[in-house]
CSV table of N, CA and C in Angstrom, one decimal:
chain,number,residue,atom,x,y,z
A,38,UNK,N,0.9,-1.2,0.0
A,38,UNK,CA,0.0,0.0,0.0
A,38,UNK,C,0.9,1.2,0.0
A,39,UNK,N,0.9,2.2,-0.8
A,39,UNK,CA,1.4,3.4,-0.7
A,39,UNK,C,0.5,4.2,-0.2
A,40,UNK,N,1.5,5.1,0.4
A,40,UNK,CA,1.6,6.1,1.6
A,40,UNK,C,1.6,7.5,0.8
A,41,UNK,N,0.6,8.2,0.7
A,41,UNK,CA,0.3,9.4,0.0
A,41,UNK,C,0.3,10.5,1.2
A,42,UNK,N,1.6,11.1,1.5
A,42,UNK,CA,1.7,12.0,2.7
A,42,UNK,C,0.8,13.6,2.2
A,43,UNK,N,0.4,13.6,1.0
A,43,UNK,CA,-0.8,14.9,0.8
A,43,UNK,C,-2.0,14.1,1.5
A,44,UNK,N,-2.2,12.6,1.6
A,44,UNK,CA,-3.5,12.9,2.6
A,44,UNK,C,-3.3,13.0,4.1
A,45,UNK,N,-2.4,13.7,4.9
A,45,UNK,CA,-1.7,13.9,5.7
A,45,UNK,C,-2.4,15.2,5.7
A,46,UNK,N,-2.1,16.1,4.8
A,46,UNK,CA,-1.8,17.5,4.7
A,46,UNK,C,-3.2,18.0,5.9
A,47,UNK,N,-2.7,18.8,6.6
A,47,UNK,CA,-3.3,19.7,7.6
A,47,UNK,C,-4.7,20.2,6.8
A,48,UNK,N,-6.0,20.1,7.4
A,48,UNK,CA,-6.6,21.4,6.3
A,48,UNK,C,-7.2,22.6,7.5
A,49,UNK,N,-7.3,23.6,6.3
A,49,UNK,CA,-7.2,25.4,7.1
A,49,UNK,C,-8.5,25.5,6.7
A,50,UNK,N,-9.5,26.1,7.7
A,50,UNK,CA,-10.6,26.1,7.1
A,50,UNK,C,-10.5,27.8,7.2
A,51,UNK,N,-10.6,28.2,6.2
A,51,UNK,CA,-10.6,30.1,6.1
A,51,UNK,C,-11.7,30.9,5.3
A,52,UNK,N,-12.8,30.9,6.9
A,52,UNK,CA,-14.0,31.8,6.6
A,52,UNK,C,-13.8,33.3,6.2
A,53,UNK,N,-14.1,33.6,5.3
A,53,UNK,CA,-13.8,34.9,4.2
A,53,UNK,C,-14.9,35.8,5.0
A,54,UNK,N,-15.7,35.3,5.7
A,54,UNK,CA,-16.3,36.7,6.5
A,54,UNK,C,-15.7,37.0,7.8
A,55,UNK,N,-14.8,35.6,8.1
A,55,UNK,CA,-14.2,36.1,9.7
A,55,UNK,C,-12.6,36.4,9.5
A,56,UNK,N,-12.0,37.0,10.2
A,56,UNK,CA,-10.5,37.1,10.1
A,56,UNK,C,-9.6,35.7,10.8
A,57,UNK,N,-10.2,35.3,12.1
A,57,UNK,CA,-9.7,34.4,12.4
A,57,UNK,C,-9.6,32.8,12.1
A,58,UNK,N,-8.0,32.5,11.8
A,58,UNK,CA,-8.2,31.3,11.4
A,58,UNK,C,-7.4,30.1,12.6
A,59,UNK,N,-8.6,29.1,12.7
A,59,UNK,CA,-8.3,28.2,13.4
A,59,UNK,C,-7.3,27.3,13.5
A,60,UNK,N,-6.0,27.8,13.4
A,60,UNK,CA,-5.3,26.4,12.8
A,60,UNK,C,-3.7,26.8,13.6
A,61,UNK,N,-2.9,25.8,14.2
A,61,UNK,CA,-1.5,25.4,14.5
A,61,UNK,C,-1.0,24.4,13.6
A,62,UNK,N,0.2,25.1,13.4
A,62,UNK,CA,1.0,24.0,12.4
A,62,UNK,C,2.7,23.7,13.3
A,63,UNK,N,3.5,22.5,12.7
A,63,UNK,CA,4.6,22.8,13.0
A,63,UNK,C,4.9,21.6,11.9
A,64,UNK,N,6.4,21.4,12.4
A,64,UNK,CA,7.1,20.5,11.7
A,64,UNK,C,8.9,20.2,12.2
A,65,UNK,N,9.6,19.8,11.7
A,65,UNK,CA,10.9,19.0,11.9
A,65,UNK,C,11.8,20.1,10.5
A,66,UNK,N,12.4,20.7,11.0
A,66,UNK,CA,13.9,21.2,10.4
A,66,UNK,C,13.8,20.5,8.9
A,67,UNK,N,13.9,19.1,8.9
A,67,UNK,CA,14.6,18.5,7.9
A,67,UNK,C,13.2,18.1,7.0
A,68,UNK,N,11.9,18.4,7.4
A,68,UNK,CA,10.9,17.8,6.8
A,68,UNK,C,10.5,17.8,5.0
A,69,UNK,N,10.4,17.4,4.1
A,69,UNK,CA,10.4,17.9,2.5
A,69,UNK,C,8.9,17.4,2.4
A,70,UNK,N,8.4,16.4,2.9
A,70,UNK,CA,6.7,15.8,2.7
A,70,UNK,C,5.3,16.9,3.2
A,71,UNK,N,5.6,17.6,3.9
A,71,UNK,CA,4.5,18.4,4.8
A,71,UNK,C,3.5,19.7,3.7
A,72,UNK,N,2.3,20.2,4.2
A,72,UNK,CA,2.2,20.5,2.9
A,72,UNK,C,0.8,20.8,3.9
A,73,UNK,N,-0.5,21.3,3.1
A,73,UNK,CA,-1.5,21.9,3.7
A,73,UNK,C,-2.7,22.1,2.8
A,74,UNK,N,-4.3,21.6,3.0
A,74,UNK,CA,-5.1,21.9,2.3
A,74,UNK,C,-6.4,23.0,3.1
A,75,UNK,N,-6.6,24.1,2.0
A,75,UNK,CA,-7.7,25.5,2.6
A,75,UNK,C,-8.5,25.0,1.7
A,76,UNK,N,-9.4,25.0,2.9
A,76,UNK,CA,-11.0,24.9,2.5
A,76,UNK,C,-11.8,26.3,2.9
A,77,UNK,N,-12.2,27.1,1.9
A,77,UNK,CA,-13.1,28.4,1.8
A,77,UNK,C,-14.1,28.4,2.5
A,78,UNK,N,-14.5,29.4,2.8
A,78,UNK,CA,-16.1,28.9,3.3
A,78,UNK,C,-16.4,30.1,3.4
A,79,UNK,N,-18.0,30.5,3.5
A,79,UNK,CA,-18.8,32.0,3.3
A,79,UNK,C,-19.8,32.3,4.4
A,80,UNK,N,-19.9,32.1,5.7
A,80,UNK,CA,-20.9,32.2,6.6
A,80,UNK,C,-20.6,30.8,6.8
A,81,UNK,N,-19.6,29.9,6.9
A,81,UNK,CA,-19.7,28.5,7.4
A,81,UNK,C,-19.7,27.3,5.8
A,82,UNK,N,-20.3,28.2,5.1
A,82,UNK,CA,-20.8,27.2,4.1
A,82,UNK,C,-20.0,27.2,2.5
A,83,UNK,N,-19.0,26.3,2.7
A,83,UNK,CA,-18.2,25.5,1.9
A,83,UNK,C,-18.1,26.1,0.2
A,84,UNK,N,-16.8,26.8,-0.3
A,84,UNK,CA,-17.2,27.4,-1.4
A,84,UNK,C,-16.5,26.8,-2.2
A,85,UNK,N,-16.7,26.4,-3.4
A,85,UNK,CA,-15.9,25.3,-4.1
A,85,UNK,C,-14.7,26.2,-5.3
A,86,UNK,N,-13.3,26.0,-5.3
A,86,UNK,CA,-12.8,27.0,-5.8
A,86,UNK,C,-12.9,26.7,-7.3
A,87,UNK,N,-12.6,27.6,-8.6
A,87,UNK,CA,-12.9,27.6,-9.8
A,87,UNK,C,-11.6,28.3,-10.3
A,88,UNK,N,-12.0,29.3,-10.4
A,88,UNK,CA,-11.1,30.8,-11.4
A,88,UNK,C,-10.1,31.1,-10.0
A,89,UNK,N,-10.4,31.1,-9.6
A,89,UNK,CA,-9.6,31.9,-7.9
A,89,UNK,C,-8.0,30.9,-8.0
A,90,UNK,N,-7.5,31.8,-7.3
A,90,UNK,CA,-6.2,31.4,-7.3
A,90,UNK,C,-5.7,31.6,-5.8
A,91,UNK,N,-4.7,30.9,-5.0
A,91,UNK,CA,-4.2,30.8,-3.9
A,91,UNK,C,-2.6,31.3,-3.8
A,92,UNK,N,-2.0,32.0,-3.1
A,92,UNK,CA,-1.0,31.7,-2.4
A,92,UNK,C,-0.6,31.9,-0.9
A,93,UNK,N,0.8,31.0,-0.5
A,93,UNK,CA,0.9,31.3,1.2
A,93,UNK,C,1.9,31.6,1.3
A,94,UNK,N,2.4,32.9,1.6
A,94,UNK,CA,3.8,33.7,1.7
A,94,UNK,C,4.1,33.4,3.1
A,95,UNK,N,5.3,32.9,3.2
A,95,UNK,CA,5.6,32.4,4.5
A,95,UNK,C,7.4,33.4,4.7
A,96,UNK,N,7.1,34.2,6.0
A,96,UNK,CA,8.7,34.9,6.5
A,96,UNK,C,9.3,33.9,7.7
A,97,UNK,N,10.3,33.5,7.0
A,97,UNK,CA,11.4,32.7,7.7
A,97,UNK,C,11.8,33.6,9.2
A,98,UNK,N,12.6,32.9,10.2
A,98,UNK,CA,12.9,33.3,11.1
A,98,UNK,C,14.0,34.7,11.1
A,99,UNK,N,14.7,34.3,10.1
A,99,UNK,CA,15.7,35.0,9.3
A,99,UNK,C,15.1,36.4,9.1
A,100,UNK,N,14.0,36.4,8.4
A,100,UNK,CA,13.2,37.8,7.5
A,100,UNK,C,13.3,37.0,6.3
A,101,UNK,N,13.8,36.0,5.7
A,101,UNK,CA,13.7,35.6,4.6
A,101,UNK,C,12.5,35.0,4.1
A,102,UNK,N,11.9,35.6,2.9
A,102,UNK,CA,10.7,34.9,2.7
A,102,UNK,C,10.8,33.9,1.4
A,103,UNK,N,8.9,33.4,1.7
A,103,UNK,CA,9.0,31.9,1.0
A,103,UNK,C,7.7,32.2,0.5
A,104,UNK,N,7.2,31.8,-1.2
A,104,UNK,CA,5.9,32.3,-1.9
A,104,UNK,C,5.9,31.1,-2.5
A,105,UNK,N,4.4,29.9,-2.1
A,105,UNK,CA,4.0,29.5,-3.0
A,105,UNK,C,2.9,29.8,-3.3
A,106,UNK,N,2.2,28.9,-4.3
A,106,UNK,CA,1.4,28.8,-5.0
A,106,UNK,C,0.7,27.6,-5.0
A,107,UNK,N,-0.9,27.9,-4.8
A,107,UNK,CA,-1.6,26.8,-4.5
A,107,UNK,C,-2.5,26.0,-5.8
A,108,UNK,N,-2.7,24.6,-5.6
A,108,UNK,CA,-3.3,23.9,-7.2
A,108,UNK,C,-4.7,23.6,-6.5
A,109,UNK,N,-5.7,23.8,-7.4
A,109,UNK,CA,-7.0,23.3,-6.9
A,109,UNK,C,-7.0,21.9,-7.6
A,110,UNK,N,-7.5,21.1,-5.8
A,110,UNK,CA,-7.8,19.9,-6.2
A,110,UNK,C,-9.2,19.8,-5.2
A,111,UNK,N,-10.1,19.5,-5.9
A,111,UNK,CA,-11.7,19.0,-5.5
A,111,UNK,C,-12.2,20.4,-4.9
A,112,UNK,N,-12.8,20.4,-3.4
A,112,UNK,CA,-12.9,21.4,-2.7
A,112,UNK,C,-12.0,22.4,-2.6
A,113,UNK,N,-10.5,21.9,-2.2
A,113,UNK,CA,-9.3,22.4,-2.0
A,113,UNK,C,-8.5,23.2,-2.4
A,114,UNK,N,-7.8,24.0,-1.8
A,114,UNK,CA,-6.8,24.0,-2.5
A,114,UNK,C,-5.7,23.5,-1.6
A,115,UNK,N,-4.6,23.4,-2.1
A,115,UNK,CA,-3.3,22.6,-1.7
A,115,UNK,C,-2.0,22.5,-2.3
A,116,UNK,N,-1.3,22.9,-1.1
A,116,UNK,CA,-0.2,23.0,-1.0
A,116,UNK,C,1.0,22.0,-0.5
A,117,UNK,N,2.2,21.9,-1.2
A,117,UNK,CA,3.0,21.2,-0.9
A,117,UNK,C,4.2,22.0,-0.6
A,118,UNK,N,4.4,21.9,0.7
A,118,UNK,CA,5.7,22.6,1.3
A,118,UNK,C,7.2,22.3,0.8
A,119,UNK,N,7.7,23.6,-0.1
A,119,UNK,CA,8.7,23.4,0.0
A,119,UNK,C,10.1,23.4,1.0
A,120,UNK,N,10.9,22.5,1.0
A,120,UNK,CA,12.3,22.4,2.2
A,120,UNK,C,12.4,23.8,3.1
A,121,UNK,N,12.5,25.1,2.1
A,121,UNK,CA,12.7,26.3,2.0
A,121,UNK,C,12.0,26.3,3.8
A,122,UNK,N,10.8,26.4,4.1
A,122,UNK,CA,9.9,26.5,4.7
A,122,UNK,C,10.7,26.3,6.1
A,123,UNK,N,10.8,24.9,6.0
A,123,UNK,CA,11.5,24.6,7.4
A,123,UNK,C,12.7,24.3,7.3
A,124,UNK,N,13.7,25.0,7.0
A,124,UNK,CA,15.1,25.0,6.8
A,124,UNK,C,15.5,25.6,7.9
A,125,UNK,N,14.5,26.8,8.8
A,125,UNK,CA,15.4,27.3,10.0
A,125,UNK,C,14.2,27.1,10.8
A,126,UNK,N,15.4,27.0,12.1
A,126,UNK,CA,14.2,26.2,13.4
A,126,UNK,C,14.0,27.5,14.0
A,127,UNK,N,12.6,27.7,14.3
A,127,UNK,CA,12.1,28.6,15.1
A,127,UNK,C,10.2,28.9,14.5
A,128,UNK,N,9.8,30.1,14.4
A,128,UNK,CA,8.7,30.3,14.2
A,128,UNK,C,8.6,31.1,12.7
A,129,UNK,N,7.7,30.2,11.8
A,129,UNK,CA,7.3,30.8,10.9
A,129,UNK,C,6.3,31.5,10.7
A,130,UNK,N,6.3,33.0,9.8
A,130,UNK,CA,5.1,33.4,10.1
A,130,UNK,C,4.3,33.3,8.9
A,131,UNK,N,2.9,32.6,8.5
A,131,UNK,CA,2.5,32.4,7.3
A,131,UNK,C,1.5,33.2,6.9
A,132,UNK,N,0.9,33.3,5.9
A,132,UNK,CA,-0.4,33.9,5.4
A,132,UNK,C,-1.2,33.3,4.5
A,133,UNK,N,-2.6,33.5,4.4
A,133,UNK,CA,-2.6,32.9,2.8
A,133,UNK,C,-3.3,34.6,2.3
A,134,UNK,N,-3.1,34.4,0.9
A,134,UNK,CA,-3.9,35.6,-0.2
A,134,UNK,C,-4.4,34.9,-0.9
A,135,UNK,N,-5.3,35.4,-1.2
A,135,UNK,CA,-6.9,35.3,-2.2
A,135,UNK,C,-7.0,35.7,-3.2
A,136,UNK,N,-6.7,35.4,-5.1
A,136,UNK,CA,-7.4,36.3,-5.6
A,136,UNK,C,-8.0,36.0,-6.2
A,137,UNK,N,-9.1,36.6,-6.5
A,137,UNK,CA,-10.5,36.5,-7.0
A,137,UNK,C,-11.0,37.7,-8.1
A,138,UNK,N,-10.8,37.5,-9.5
A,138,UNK,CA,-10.5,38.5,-10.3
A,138,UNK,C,-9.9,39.3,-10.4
A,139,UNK,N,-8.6,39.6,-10.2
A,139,UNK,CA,-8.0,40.4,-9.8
A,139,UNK,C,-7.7,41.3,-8.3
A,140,UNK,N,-8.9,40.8,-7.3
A,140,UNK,CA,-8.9,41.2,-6.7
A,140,UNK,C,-8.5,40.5,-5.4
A,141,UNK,N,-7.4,40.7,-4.3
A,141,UNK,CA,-6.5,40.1,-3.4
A,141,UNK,C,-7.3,40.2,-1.9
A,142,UNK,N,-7.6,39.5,-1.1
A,142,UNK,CA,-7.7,39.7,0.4
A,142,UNK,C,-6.5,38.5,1.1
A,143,UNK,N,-6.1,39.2,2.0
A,143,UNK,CA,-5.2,38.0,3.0
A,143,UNK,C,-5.8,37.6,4.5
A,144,UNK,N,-5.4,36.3,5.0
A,144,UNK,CA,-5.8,35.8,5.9
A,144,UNK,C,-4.9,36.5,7.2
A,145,UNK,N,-5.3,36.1,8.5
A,145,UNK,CA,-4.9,36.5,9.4
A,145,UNK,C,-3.5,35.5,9.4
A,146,UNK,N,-2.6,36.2,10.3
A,146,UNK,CA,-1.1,35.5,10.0
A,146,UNK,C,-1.3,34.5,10.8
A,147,UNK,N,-0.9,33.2,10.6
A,147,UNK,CA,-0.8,32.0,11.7
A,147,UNK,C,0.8,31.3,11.4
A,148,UNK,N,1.1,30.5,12.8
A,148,UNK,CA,2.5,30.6,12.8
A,148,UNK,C,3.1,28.6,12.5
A,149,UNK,N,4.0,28.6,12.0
A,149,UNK,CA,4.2,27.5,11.9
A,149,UNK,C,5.8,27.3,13.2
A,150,UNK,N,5.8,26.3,14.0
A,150,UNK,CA,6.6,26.2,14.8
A,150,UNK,C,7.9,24.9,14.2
A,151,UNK,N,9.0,25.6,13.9
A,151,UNK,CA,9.9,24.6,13.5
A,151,UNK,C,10.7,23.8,14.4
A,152,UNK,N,11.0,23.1,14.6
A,152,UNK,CA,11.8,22.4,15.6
A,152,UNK,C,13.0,22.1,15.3
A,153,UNK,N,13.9,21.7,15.9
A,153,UNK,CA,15.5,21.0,15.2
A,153,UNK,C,14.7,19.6,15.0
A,154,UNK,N,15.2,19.3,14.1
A,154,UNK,CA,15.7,17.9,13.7
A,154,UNK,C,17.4,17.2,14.3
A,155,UNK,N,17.2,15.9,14.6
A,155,UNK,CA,18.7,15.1,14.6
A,155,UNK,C,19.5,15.3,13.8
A,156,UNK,N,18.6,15.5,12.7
A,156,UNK,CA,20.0,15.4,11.6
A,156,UNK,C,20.2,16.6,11.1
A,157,UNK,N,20.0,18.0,11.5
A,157,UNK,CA,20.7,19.4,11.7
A,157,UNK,C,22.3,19.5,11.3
A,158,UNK,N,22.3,20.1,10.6
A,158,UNK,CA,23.5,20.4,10.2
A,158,UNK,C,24.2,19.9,9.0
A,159,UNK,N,23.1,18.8,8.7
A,159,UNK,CA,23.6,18.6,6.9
A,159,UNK,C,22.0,18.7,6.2
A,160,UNK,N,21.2,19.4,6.7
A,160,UNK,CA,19.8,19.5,6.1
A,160,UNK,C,19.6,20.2,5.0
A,161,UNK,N,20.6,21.0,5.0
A,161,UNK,CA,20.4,22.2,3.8
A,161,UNK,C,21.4,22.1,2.6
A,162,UNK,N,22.1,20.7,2.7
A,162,UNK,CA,23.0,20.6,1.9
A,162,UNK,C,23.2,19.8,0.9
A,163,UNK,N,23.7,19.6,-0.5
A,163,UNK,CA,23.3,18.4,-1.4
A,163,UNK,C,23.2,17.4,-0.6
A,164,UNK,N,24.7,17.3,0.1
A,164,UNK,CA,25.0,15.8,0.5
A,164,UNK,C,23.6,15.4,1.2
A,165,UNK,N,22.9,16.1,1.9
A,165,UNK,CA,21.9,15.8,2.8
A,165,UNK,C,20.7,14.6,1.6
A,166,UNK,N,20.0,15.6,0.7
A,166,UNK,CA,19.4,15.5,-0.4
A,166,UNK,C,20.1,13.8,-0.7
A,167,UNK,N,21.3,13.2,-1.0
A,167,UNK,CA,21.9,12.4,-2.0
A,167,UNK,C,22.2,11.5,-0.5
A,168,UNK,N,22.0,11.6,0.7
A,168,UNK,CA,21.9,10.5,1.5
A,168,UNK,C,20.8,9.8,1.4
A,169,UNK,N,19.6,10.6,1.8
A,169,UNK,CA,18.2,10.4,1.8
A,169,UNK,C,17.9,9.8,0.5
A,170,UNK,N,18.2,10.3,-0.8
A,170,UNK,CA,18.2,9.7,-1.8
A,170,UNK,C,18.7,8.0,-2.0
A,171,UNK,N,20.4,7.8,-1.3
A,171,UNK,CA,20.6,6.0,-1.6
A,171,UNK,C,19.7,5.5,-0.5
A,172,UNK,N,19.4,6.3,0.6
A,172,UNK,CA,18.9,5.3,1.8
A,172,UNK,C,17.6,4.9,1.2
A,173,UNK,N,17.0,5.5,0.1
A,173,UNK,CA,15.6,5.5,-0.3
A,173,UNK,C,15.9,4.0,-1.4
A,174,UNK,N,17.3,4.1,-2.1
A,174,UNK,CA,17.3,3.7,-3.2
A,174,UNK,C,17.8,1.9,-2.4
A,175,UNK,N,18.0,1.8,-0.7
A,175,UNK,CA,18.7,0.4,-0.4
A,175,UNK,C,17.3,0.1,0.4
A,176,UNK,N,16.5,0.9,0.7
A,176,UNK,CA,15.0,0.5,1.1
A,176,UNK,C,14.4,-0.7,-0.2
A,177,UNK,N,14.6,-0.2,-1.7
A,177,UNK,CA,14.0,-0.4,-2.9
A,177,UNK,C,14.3,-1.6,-2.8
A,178,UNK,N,16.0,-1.7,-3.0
A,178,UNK,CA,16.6,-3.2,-3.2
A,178,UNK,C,16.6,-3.9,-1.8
A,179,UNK,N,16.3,-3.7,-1.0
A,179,UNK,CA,15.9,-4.8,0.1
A,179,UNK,C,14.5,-5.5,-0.2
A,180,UNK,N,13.5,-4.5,-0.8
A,180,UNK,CA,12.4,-5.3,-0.5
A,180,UNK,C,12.1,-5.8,-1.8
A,181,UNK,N,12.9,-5.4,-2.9
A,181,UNK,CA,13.7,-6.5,-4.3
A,181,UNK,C,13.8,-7.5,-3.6
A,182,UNK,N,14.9,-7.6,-2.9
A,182,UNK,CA,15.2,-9.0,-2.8
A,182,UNK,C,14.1,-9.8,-1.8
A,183,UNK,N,13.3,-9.0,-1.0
A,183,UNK,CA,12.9,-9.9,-0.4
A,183,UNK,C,11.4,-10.5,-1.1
A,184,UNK,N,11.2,-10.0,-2.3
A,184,UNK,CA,10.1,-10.5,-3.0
A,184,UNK,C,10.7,-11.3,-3.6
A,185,UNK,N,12.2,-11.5,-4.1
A,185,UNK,CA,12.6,-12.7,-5.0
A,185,UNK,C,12.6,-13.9,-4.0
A,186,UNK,N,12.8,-13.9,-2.5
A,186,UNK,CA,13.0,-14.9,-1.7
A,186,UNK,C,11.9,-15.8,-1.6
């Protein structure tokens, strides 16, 4: 059975008549899977997106900022976090923006809490990337062999 970590993804429910949004997030330094689905809503009641477009500008601990861009899938929209995000441990500050013909509103800021990870200090670097990569690639051929057994 495969393991689809977007049905994981957090969802944000963000009523367009209220400012406040319900939601804590966090994550692990080293995380690349993590990611998040906004669900609309108008007085409570669920708006299905179409033409509208999403993004979530997120300011690193640093001041350095992070902009994606969201895909509509079903109700949703959704997001897949990139590394960027949680590369420094501390508090992220996120938003989402709305636009809707041209025209932009933004959500109230909510914070994403980063943590260290163990494996700090090679997280941001190829080699990191190209470990995770063979360890992925000796997972493959173990369970090769163990279907030939």
């Amino acid at each position: 059975m495969a393991i689809l970590l977007s049905d994981s993804y957090k969802i944000i429910t963000w009523d367009l008549n209220t400012k406040a949004l319900d939601t804590s997030y966090w994550g692990k330094s080293t995380d690349s899977g993590r990611g998040c689905k906004v669900l609309l809503t108008q007085n409570g009641v669920a708006k299905i997106p179409s033409t509208e477009t999403m993004r979530i500008n997120f300011k690193k601990p640093s001041g350095l900022k992070v902009f994606i861009d969201g895909v509509i899938s079903g109700n949703y929209f959704v997001f897949d976090f990139p590394n960027q995000v949680y590369a420094e441990v501390g508090e992220v500050q996120a938003e989402l923006m709305l636009n809707v013909s041209s025209k932009f509103i933004m959500s109230s800021t909510f914070k994403i809490k980063v943590d260290a990870s163990m494996t700090d200090g090679i997280a941001s670097t190829s080699e990191f990337d190209a470990l995770t990569d063979a360890l992925a690639d000796i997972d493959e051929v173990k369970a090769d062999i163990i279907a030939l057994e």
